[in-house]
Coordinates of C-alpha atoms (C1' of nucleotides) in Angstrom, one line a residue:
Chain A
M12 CA 12.3 16.8 0.9
R13 CA 10.2 14.3 -1.3
L14 CA 8.5 11.6 0.7
A15 CA 6.6 8.9 -1.2
T16 CA 4.4 6.0 -0.6
W17 CA 4.0 3.0 -3.0
N18 CA 2.4 -0.4 -2.8
I19 CA 4.8 -2.2 -5.0
N20 CA 3.1 -5.7 -5.2
S21 CA 6.4 -7.6 -5.0
I22 CA 9.7 -5.7 -4.7
R23 CA 11.4 -8.6 -6.4
S24 CA 9.3 -8.2 -9.5
R25 CA 9.8 -4.4 -9.7
A26 CA 13.2 -3.4 -8.0
D27 CA 14.3 -1.8 -11.3
R28 CA 11.0 0.1 -11.7
V29 CA 11.4 1.4 -8.1
L30 CA 15.1 2.4 -8.8
A31 CA 14.1 4.3 -12.0
F32 CA 11.2 6.0 -10.1
L33 CA 13.6 7.2 -7.3
E34 CA 16.0 8.7 -9.8
R35 CA 13.4 10.3 -12.0
S36 CA 11.2 11.8 -9.0
G37 CA 14.0 12.7 -6.8
T38 CA 12.5 10.9 -4.0
D39 CA 14.3 11.0 -0.7
V40 CA 12.3 8.7 1.4
L41 CA 10.3 5.9 -0.1
A42 CA 7.6 3.8 1.9
L43 CA 6.9 0.5 0.4
Q44 CA 4.1 -2.0 1.0
E45 CA 3.5 -5.5 -0.3
T46 CA 7.1 -6.3 -0.7
K47 CA 6.2 -9.9 -0.6
C48 CA 9.3 -11.2 0.6
K49 CA 11.4 -12.0 3.7
D50 CA 14.0 -9.5 4.9
E51 CA 16.9 -11.6 3.6
Q52 CA 15.1 -11.8 0.2
F53 CA 14.8 -8.0 -0.3
P54 CA 16.9 -6.7 -3.2
R55 CA 18.9 -4.2 -1.2
A56 CA 22.0 -3.9 -3.2
G57 CA 20.6 -1.7 -5.9
F58 CA 19.2 0.7 -3.5
E59 CA 22.5 1.0 -1.4
A60 CA 24.5 1.4 -4.6
A61 CA 22.1 4.4 -5.3
G62 CA 22.9 6.0 -2.0
Y63 CA 19.8 4.7 0.0
E64 CA 19.6 2.9 3.3
V65 CA 17.0 0.1 3.6
A66 CA 14.8 -1.0 6.4
T67 CA 12.5 -3.9 5.9
F68 CA 9.9 -6.0 7.7
G69 CA 8.9 -9.2 5.8
L70 CA 8.1 -12.5 7.3
S71 CA 6.9 -14.5 4.3
Q72 CA 5.3 -14.1 0.8
W73 CA 2.4 -12.2 2.2
N74 CA 2.4 -8.6 3.1
G75 CA 5.8 -7.0 3.7
V76 CA 6.7 -3.4 4.2
A77 CA 9.9 -1.3 3.9
I78 CA 11.4 2.2 4.0
V79 CA 14.2 3.3 1.9
S80 CA 15.9 6.7 2.5
R81 CA 18.9 8.9 1.5
V82 CA 18.3 11.4 4.3
G83 CA 19.0 9.0 7.2
L84 CA 17.2 6.1 8.6
A85 CA 17.2 5.6 12.4
D86 CA 15.1 4.0 15.1
V87 CA 13.5 1.3 13.1
E88 CA 10.5 -0.3 14.6
Q89 CA 8.9 -3.5 13.2
G90 CA 5.2 -3.3 13.9
F91 CA 3.7 -0.8 16.3
A92 CA 2.9 -1.3 20.0
G93 CA -0.3 -2.9 20.5
Q94 CA -0.4 -4.2 16.9
P95 CA -3.2 -6.9 16.7
T96 CA -2.2 -10.3 15.7
F97 CA -4.0 -12.4 13.1
A98 CA -4.4 -16.3 13.0
A99 CA -4.5 -17.8 9.6
P100 CA -6.3 -21.2 9.6
T101 CA -4.4 -23.9 11.4
L102 CA -1.7 -21.4 12.2
E103 CA -0.7 -19.6 15.6
P104 CA -1.5 -15.8 15.7
V105 CA 1.1 -13.6 14.4
V106 CA 2.0 -9.8 14.3
E107 CA 1.8 -9.5 10.6
A108 CA 4.5 -7.6 8.5
R109 CA 2.3 -4.5 8.0
A110 CA 3.9 -1.6 9.6
I111 CA 7.5 -0.4 9.9
G112 CA 8.6 2.9 11.4
A113 CA 11.8 4.8 11.1
T114 CA 13.1 8.4 11.4
C115 CA 14.3 9.9 8.2
G116 CA 15.4 13.5 7.6
G117 CA 13.7 14.4 11.0
V118 CA 10.3 12.8 10.1
R119 CA 9.0 9.9 11.9
V120 CA 7.8 7.8 8.9
W121 CA 5.4 4.8 9.2
S122 CA 5.0 2.6 6.2
L123 CA 1.5 1.1 6.6
Y124 CA -0.3 -1.8 5.0
V125 CA -3.7 -2.0 6.4
P126 CA -5.5 -5.4 6.3
H127 CA -7.8 -5.8 3.3
G128 CA -10.9 -7.2 5.2
R129 CA -11.6 -9.7 2.5
A130 CA -15.5 -9.8 3.3
V131 CA -17.6 -8.2 5.8
E132 CA -18.4 -11.5 7.6
D133 CA -14.9 -12.7 7.4
P134 CA -12.8 -12.6 10.5
H135 CA -10.3 -10.6 8.6
F136 CA -12.8 -7.7 8.4
A137 CA -12.9 -7.4 12.3
Y138 CA -9.2 -7.6 12.4
K139 CA -9.0 -4.7 9.8
L140 CA -11.1 -2.5 12.1
E141 CA -9.2 -3.5 15.2
W142 CA -5.9 -2.9 13.5
L143 CA -6.9 0.6 12.6
A144 CA -8.3 1.3 16.1
Q145 CA -5.1 0.3 17.8
L146 CA -2.9 2.2 15.3
K147 CA -5.1 5.3 15.9
A148 CA -4.7 4.8 19.7
Q149 CA -0.9 4.7 19.4
A150 CA -0.8 7.6 16.7
E151 CA -2.8 9.8 19.1
G152 CA -0.3 9.4 21.8
W153 CA 2.6 10.2 19.5
L154 CA 1.1 13.7 19.1
T155 CA 0.4 14.6 22.6
G156 CA 2.7 17.0 24.3
D157 CA 4.7 17.8 21.1
P158 CA 3.1 20.3 18.7
A159 CA 6.3 20.2 16.7
A160 CA 6.2 16.5 16.0
Q161 CA 6.9 15.5 12.4
I162 CA 4.9 12.3 11.8
A163 CA 3.8 10.7 8.6
L164 CA 1.4 7.7 8.4
V165 CA 1.5 6.6 4.9
G166 CA 0.6 3.8 2.9
D167 CA -2.1 1.5 1.5
W168 CA -5.1 2.0 3.8
N169 CA -7.6 -0.3 2.1
V170 CA -10.3 2.2 2.7
A171 CA -12.2 4.3 0.1
P172 CA -13.2 7.3 2.4
K173 CA -15.7 8.9 -0.1
D174 CA -18.2 7.4 -2.4
T175 CA -16.4 9.0 -5.3
D176 CA -13.1 7.1 -4.3
V177 CA -14.4 4.0 -6.1
W178 CA -15.3 4.0 -9.8
D179 CA -18.7 2.7 -9.3
L180 CA -20.3 2.6 -5.8
A181 CA -22.9 0.1 -6.9
A182 CA -20.2 -2.4 -7.9
F183 CA -19.1 -2.3 -4.2
A184 CA -22.5 -2.9 -2.6
G185 CA -22.0 -5.5 0.2
L186 CA -18.3 -5.3 -0.2
T187 CA -15.3 -4.1 2.0
H188 CA -13.6 -0.8 1.6
I189 CA -16.7 1.6 1.5
T190 CA -18.5 0.5 4.7
P191 CA -19.4 3.0 7.5
A192 CA -17.2 1.0 9.9
E193 CA -14.2 1.3 7.8
R194 CA -14.7 4.9 7.0
A195 CA -15.2 5.6 10.8
A196 CA -11.9 3.9 11.6
F197 CA -10.2 5.9 8.9
A198 CA -11.8 9.3 10.0
A199 CA -10.6 8.7 13.5
F200 CA -7.2 9.6 12.5
A201 CA -8.3 13.1 11.7
A202 CA -10.3 13.5 14.9
A203 CA -6.9 12.4 16.7
G204 CA -5.3 15.5 15.0
Y205 CA -3.8 14.4 11.9
T206 CA -4.4 15.8 8.5
E207 CA -4.9 13.6 5.3
V208 CA -2.8 15.9 3.1
T209 CA -3.3 14.0 -0.1
R210 CA -6.9 15.1 -0.2
E211 CA -6.0 18.6 0.6
H212 CA -3.7 19.0 -2.2
V213 CA -5.6 16.8 -4.7
P214 CA -9.2 17.2 -4.0
E215 CA -10.6 16.3 -7.4
D216 CA -12.6 13.1 -7.9
R217 CA -11.4 10.2 -10.0
K218 CA -7.9 10.7 -8.8
Y219 CA -7.3 6.9 -8.2
T220 CA -4.3 5.3 -6.8
Y221 CA -5.1 1.6 -7.6
W222 CA -6.6 -0.1 -10.6
D223 CA -7.3 -3.9 -10.9
Y224 CA -5.3 -5.7 -13.2
Q225 CA -8.5 -7.2 -14.7
Q226 CA -11.2 -6.0 -17.1
L227 CA -9.4 -3.1 -18.6
R228 CA -9.8 -1.0 -15.4
F229 CA -6.7 1.2 -16.0
P230 CA -7.6 2.3 -19.5
R231 CA -11.2 2.8 -18.5
N232 CA -10.0 4.7 -15.3
E233 CA -12.2 2.5 -13.2
G234 CA -9.9 2.6 -10.1
M235 CA -10.0 3.2 -6.4
R236 CA -8.3 5.8 -4.2
I237 CA -7.0 3.8 -1.1
D238 CA -3.4 5.2 -0.8
F239 CA -3.2 8.1 1.7
A240 CA -0.9 10.1 4.0
Y241 CA -1.9 11.3 7.5
A242 CA 0.5 14.0 8.5
S243 CA 0.9 15.5 12.1
P244 CA 0.0 19.1 12.3
A245 CA 3.5 20.4 12.1
L246 CA 4.3 18.0 9.0
A247 CA 0.9 19.0 7.3
A248 CA 2.0 22.6 7.5
R249 CA 5.3 21.9 5.7
T250 CA 3.4 20.0 2.9
T251 CA 3.6 22.1 -0.2
G252 CA 2.3 19.7 -2.8
V253 CA 1.1 16.1 -3.6
E254 CA 1.3 14.2 -6.9
I255 CA -0.3 10.8 -7.6
D256 CA 2.1 9.4 -10.2
R257 CA -0.5 7.8 -12.6
N258 CA 2.1 7.0 -15.2
E259 CA 3.6 4.3 -13.1
R260 CA 0.5 2.3 -13.9
K261 CA 1.4 2.2 -17.5
G262 CA 3.3 -0.4 -19.5
K263 CA 4.2 -4.1 -18.8
G264 CA 5.2 -5.1 -15.3
A265 CA 3.4 -2.2 -13.5
S266 CA 2.3 -2.5 -9.9
D267 CA -1.5 -2.3 -9.6
H268 CA -0.9 0.8 -7.3
V269 CA 0.9 4.0 -8.0
P270 CA 3.2 6.2 -6.0
V271 CA 1.8 9.1 -4.1
I272 CA 4.5 11.7 -3.6
L273 CA 4.6 14.5 -0.9
D274 CA 6.8 17.7 -1.3
L275 CA 7.9 19.0 2.2
A276 CA 9.3 22.4 2.6
D277 CA 12.7 22.5 4.1
Chain B
dA1 C1' -2.4 3.5 -26.8
dT2 C1' -2.9 3.5 -20.7
dG3 C1' -5.2 -2.7 -23.3
dA4 C1' -8.3 -7.8 -21.7
dC5 C1' -4.9 -10.4 -13.9
dT6 C1' -0.5 -11.0 -11.2
dC7 C1' 2.3 -12.8 -7.6
dA8 C1' 4.7 -16.4 -4.8
dT9 C1' 5.0 -21.2 -3.5
dT10 C1' 9.3 -27.2 -0.7
dA11 C1' 4.2 -24.7 -7.2
dC12 C1' 2.4 -27.7 -11.9
dA13 C1' -3.1 -25.4 -8.5
dT14 C1' -4.2 -22.5 -5.0
dG15 C1' -4.6 -18.4 -1.9
dA16 C1' -4.6 -13.5 -1.8
dG17 C1' -5.3 -9.4 -3.6
dA18 C1' -9.5 -5.2 -3.7

DNA sequence: ATGACTCATTACATGAGA
């Protein structure tokens, strides 16, 4: 089975690209982030015509996550238990559309769009840390008592765990994504028993998953590695390979992130 | 070339992204 994750930066702008990717890569289950549309606006028809089921969680033009699968899609959950809320200025707190779970081909898949944080002194940053802490608390519970659990926590984590996961550490001084607090929140999933399988299979430096649209970041390979896949022990044992599909950043109309693809043994 | 931001909005400028 092939399981992929991709921050698509608007599904309505790139549905054709995603359909072509599914066909070319032979991906069975795709977790999407930043779909940037409400559920009723999601372009489902093309996916269903291609033989995929679709589960979405979108509330507005911000955030939005989805899972598409051709190996079954059951027990959909929009958001996770205990997911922190966020209050935009002048608005009531809401559970944002940043997490959706579904069981696909025997794997409990979570498509995750971790809050950005914006700036270390911004309320969004504390929200980010709490969001990760609460997700970790839930994810720890999903593992207990079931050594055979097949769980994949995949998506845009908005954390660069290693100094070499950004193109120039000095350029990030004082900014989010590289702080010890964020890295500790990310590492807590490993302490809880999950394995970050993309690092295991692609350990080399400068294997980025995101390049800013500005300042020729992609042709210069000045990117960030922030899209990851934490796997439960049984799922990690099944993971035979990982590919970061760098070619998807090329050309007109690319997302600023590329797909990360996991190969799972039957 | 892999190329000089992009997306969505009761839009025409603003907020968000990282």
